[in-house]
Amino acid sequence: MTDLDGLTALVTGGASGIGRATALLLAERGATVAVLDLDPSGAPDPLLRVRADVADDASVASAVAEALDRLGGLDVLVNNAGIGASGTVEAGGLDEWRRVLEVNLLGTVRVTRAALPALRASSAASIVMVGSIVATAGLPERALYSASKGAVTALARAMAADHVGEGIRVNCVHPGTVDTPWIGRLLDAATDPDATLTALRARQPLGRLVSMDEVAHAVAYLASPAAASVTGTELAVDGGMAGL
Ligand code: NAI
């Protein structure tokens, strides 16, 4: 027996990075897992896969319905799909601001709305948001991204209050800088990738990037029966960035 035996889980953005590591770990710990992604081809075998753009109402409605049907219910929702943006509040056109909020905030809202009826029917229901340490720590050149993750964090707390009476727990994980394909792309685009990587490591007091598995373990804990008394909270997995 493992701690997630018999549970079903849906992980958005589960075809890459943190979402993929989380989907794999939840499955290893006994859950039946479906991955929802823009391009689900990278999802681990043999997990269920559904294709959707979390920024699109119809796409989310049909993909979540399909996932719930194939899973036969839902106990755990991991809202992980997200995109980044850099710059100050003056950077980017408002269309870019709308796009990032559409994916990071409204994408979370869409998937959650579609999943709540099934979660209400579960006796072990929980939602885990993958936020970011930028929701609690001010980092330069991340105004839009920080605003989107701050909104997701506040949403998680509000939802924890709204749904506690229904037995649905809602929590947030705040990763620091994690070694994922996303950060790989960021380094590829940097003028001096080595210097950029050194700076990213140095701003985390542990002196290294966080691993995808370390974030996945935090998500799995919050989704597990061991966290049955944990709701409305935020767990930083950030190498000490915010706390030290
Ligand atoms: P990633 O880019 O490796 O993976 C993101 C996945 O989300 C991809 O499979 C992508 O196809 C999917 N996705 C993106 N937009 C989507 C959409 N509109 N609809 C459906 N799927 C979509 O990224 P990574 O690094 O694994 O990030 C995952 C989450 O963790 C994001 O929410 C990100 O903001 C958060 N995060 C990442 C950190 C990092 O250092 N990598 C730090 C803090 C938070």
mmCIF file of C-alpha atoms in Angstrom, residues 72-223:
data_model
loop_
_atom_site.group_PDB
_atom_site.id
_atom_site.type_symbol
_atom_site.label_atom_id
_atom_site.label_comp_id
_atom_site.label_asym_id
_atom_site.label_seq_id
_atom_site.Cartn_x
_atom_site.Cartn_y
_atom_site.Cartn_z
ATOM 1 C CA GLY A 72 -13.942 7.737 -12.884
ATOM 2 C CA GLY A 73 -13.970 10.725 -10.511
ATOM 3 C CA LEU A 74 -11.449 13.135 -9.004
ATOM 4 C CA ASP A 75 -9.711 13.457 -5.647
ATOM 5 C CA VAL A 76 -6.717 15.669 -6.434
ATOM 6 C CA LEU A 77 -6.416 18.638 -8.775
ATOM 7 C CA VAL A 78 -2.968 20.118 -9.351
ATOM 8 C CA ASN A 79 -3.192 23.516 -11.048
ATOM 9 C CA ASN A 80 0.319 23.753 -12.427
ATOM 10 C CA ALA A 81 0.099 24.976 -16.044
ATOM 11 C CA GLY A 82 1.640 28.400 -16.335
ATOM 12 C CA ILE A 83 3.689 30.744 -18.469
ATOM 13 C CA GLY A 84 6.232 33.410 -17.617
ATOM 14 C CA ALA A 85 6.912 37.018 -18.429
ATOM 15 C CA SER A 86 9.755 39.345 -17.585
ATOM 16 C CA GLY A 87 10.060 43.064 -17.118
ATOM 17 C CA THR A 88 8.776 45.842 -14.916
ATOM 18 C CA VAL A 89 5.205 47.106 -14.753
ATOM 19 C CA GLU A 90 5.961 49.189 -17.872
ATOM 20 C CA ALA A 91 7.070 46.199 -19.937
ATOM 21 C CA GLY A 92 4.939 44.434 -22.492
ATOM 22 C CA GLY A 93 1.732 45.557 -24.076
ATOM 23 C CA LEU A 94 -1.493 45.041 -22.211
ATOM 24 C CA ASP A 95 -2.175 42.137 -24.558
ATOM 25 C CA GLU A 96 0.770 40.320 -22.971
ATOM 26 C CA TRP A 97 -0.624 41.126 -19.521
ATOM 27 C CA ARG A 98 -4.005 39.774 -20.552
ATOM 28 C CA ARG A 99 -2.438 36.609 -21.995
ATOM 29 C CA VAL A 100 -0.419 35.752 -18.866
ATOM 30 C CA LEU A 101 -3.383 36.419 -16.574
ATOM 31 C CA GLU A 102 -5.576 34.413 -18.958
ATOM 32 C CA VAL A 103 -3.314 31.364 -18.595
ATOM 33 C CA ASN A 104 -1.989 31.621 -15.035
ATOM 34 C CA LEU A 105 -5.049 33.005 -13.235
ATOM 35 C CA LEU A 106 -8.104 32.361 -15.399
ATOM 36 C CA GLY A 107 -6.709 29.015 -16.533
ATOM 37 C CA THR A 108 -6.672 27.964 -12.889
ATOM 38 C CA VAL A 109 -10.216 29.267 -12.441
ATOM 39 C CA ARG A 110 -11.502 27.412 -15.524
ATOM 40 C CA VAL A 111 -9.993 24.056 -14.633
ATOM 41 C CA THR A 112 -11.061 24.400 -11.001
ATOM 42 C CA ARG A 113 -14.669 25.224 -11.926
ATOM 43 C CA ALA A 114 -14.809 22.213 -14.204
ATOM 44 C CA ALA A 115 -13.317 19.939 -11.521
ATOM 45 C CA LEU A 116 -15.233 21.098 -8.412
ATOM 46 C CA PRO A 117 -18.364 18.956 -8.883
ATOM 47 C CA ALA A 118 -16.227 15.815 -9.007
ATOM 48 C CA LEU A 119 -14.084 16.967 -6.061
ATOM 49 C CA ARG A 120 -17.246 17.477 -3.979
ATOM 50 C CA ALA A 121 -18.042 13.798 -4.460
ATOM 51 C CA SER A 122 -14.616 12.743 -3.126
ATOM 52 C CA SER A 123 -13.897 11.946 0.513
ATOM 53 C CA ALA A 124 -10.218 12.936 0.081
ATOM 54 C CA ALA A 125 -10.500 16.059 -2.041
ATOM 55 C CA SER A 126 -7.738 18.571 -2.411
ATOM 56 C CA ILE A 127 -6.461 21.191 -4.796
ATOM 57 C CA VAL A 128 -2.816 22.175 -4.989
ATOM 58 C CA MET A 129 -1.804 25.320 -6.830
ATOM 59 C CA VAL A 130 1.714 25.656 -8.145
ATOM 60 C CA GLY A 131 2.338 29.294 -7.323
ATOM 61 C CA SER A 132 5.805 30.811 -7.129
ATOM 62 C CA ILE A 133 7.995 32.425 -4.556
ATOM 63 C CA VAL A 134 7.463 35.658 -6.508
ATOM 64 C CA ALA A 135 4.003 35.734 -4.931
ATOM 65 C CA THR A 136 5.617 36.506 -1.576
ATOM 66 C CA ALA A 137 9.085 37.887 -2.366
ATOM 67 C CA GLY A 138 9.707 40.904 -4.565
ATOM 68 C CA LEU A 139 12.047 39.990 -7.407
ATOM 69 C CA PRO A 140 13.129 42.529 -10.034
ATOM 70 C CA GLU A 141 11.841 42.331 -13.606
ATOM 71 C CA ARG A 142 8.943 39.995 -12.838
ATOM 72 C CA ALA A 143 6.007 42.400 -12.380
ATOM 73 C CA LEU A 144 3.395 40.656 -14.529
ATOM 74 C CA TYR A 145 4.405 37.116 -13.589
ATOM 75 C CA SER A 146 4.422 38.055 -9.873
ATOM 76 C CA ALA A 147 0.994 39.653 -10.140
ATOM 77 C CA SER A 148 -0.385 36.495 -11.761
ATOM 78 C CA LYS A 149 1.059 34.211 -9.087
ATOM 79 C CA GLY A 150 0.011 36.556 -6.277
ATOM 80 C CA ALA A 151 -3.525 36.342 -7.615
ATOM 81 C CA VAL A 152 -3.381 32.542 -7.699
ATOM 82 C CA THR A 153 -2.124 32.508 -4.100
ATOM 83 C CA ALA A 154 -4.916 34.764 -2.877
ATOM 84 C CA LEU A 155 -7.394 32.670 -4.848
ATOM 85 C CA ALA A 156 -6.143 29.538 -3.093
ATOM 86 C CA ARG A 157 -6.669 31.078 0.334
ATOM 87 C CA ALA A 158 -10.149 32.302 -0.587
ATOM 88 C CA MET A 159 -11.058 28.909 -2.025
ATOM 89 C CA ALA A 160 -9.760 27.166 1.090
ATOM 90 C CA ALA A 161 -12.287 29.201 3.092
ATOM 91 C CA ASP A 162 -15.108 28.673 0.609
ATOM 92 C CA HIS A 163 -14.746 24.925 0.331
ATOM 93 C CA VAL A 164 -13.544 23.796 3.759
ATOM 94 C CA GLY A 165 -17.124 22.935 4.680
ATOM 95 C CA GLU A 166 -17.307 20.660 1.648
ATOM 96 C CA GLY A 167 -14.207 18.764 2.697
ATOM 97 C CA ILE A 168 -12.041 20.186 -0.092
ATOM 98 C CA ARG A 169 -8.594 21.322 1.005
ATOM 99 C CA VAL A 170 -6.791 24.012 -1.023
ATOM 100 C CA ASN A 171 -3.085 24.757 -0.709
ATOM 101 C CA CYS A 172 -0.263 26.358 -2.633
ATOM 102 C CA VAL A 173 3.334 25.350 -3.298
ATOM 103 C CA HIS A 174 5.763 28.187 -3.958
ATOM 104 C CA PRO A 175 8.800 26.971 -5.890
ATOM 105 C CA GLY A 176 11.947 29.057 -6.083
ATOM 106 C CA THR A 177 13.957 28.671 -9.284
ATOM 107 C CA VAL A 178 13.575 25.077 -10.405
ATOM 108 C CA ASP A 179 15.696 23.176 -12.889
ATOM 109 C CA THR A 180 13.012 22.619 -15.566
ATOM 110 C CA PRO A 181 12.854 23.009 -19.372
ATOM 111 C CA TRP A 182 11.414 26.482 -18.714
ATOM 112 C CA ILE A 183 14.625 27.587 -17.001
ATOM 113 C CA GLY A 184 16.566 25.819 -19.775
ATOM 114 C CA ARG A 185 14.814 28.049 -22.322
ATOM 115 C CA LEU A 186 15.529 31.117 -20.202
ATOM 116 C CA LEU A 187 19.240 30.229 -20.084
ATOM 117 C CA ASP A 188 19.326 29.521 -23.831
ATOM 118 C CA ALA A 189 17.974 33.021 -24.449
ATOM 119 C CA ALA A 190 20.418 34.724 -22.063
ATOM 120 C CA THR A 191 23.374 36.673 -23.464
ATOM 121 C CA ASP A 192 25.647 34.939 -20.930
ATOM 122 C CA PRO A 193 23.990 31.649 -19.870
ATOM 123 C CA ASP A 194 26.760 30.676 -17.409
ATOM 124 C CA ALA A 195 26.605 33.996 -15.607
ATOM 125 C CA THR A 196 22.802 33.855 -15.551
ATOM 126 C CA LEU A 197 22.823 30.350 -14.062
ATOM 127 C CA THR A 198 25.373 31.401 -11.447
ATOM 128 C CA ALA A 199 23.169 34.351 -10.484
ATOM 129 C CA LEU A 200 20.041 32.177 -10.281
ATOM 130 C CA ARG A 201 21.844 29.727 -7.991
ATOM 131 C CA ALA A 202 23.341 32.478 -5.853
ATOM 132 C CA ARG A 203 20.019 34.145 -5.055
ATOM 133 C CA GLN A 204 18.837 30.963 -3.324
ATOM 134 C CA PRO A 205 20.674 30.646 0.020
ATOM 135 C CA LEU A 206 21.144 26.886 -0.501
ATOM 136 C CA GLY A 207 23.286 27.869 -3.497
ATOM 137 C CA ARG A 208 21.642 25.685 -6.143
ATOM 138 C CA LEU A 209 18.467 25.386 -8.161
ATOM 139 C CA VAL A 210 15.539 23.454 -6.702
ATOM 140 C CA SER A 211 14.883 20.099 -8.372
ATOM 141 C CA MET A 212 11.577 19.215 -9.995
ATOM 142 C CA ASP A 213 11.272 16.208 -7.689
ATOM 143 C CA GLU A 214 11.591 18.392 -4.602
ATOM 144 C CA VAL A 215 8.584 20.417 -5.736
ATOM 145 C CA ALA A 216 6.700 17.258 -6.706
ATOM 146 C CA HIS A 217 7.188 15.851 -3.188
ATOM 147 C CA ALA A 218 5.710 19.016 -1.671
ATOM 148 C CA VAL A 219 2.676 18.776 -3.959
ATOM 149 C CA ALA A 220 2.261 15.070 -3.178
ATOM 150 C CA TYR A 221 2.422 15.771 0.558
ATOM 151 C CA LEU A 222 -0.276 18.437 0.352
ATOM 152 C CA ALA A 223 -2.452 16.069 -1.701
#
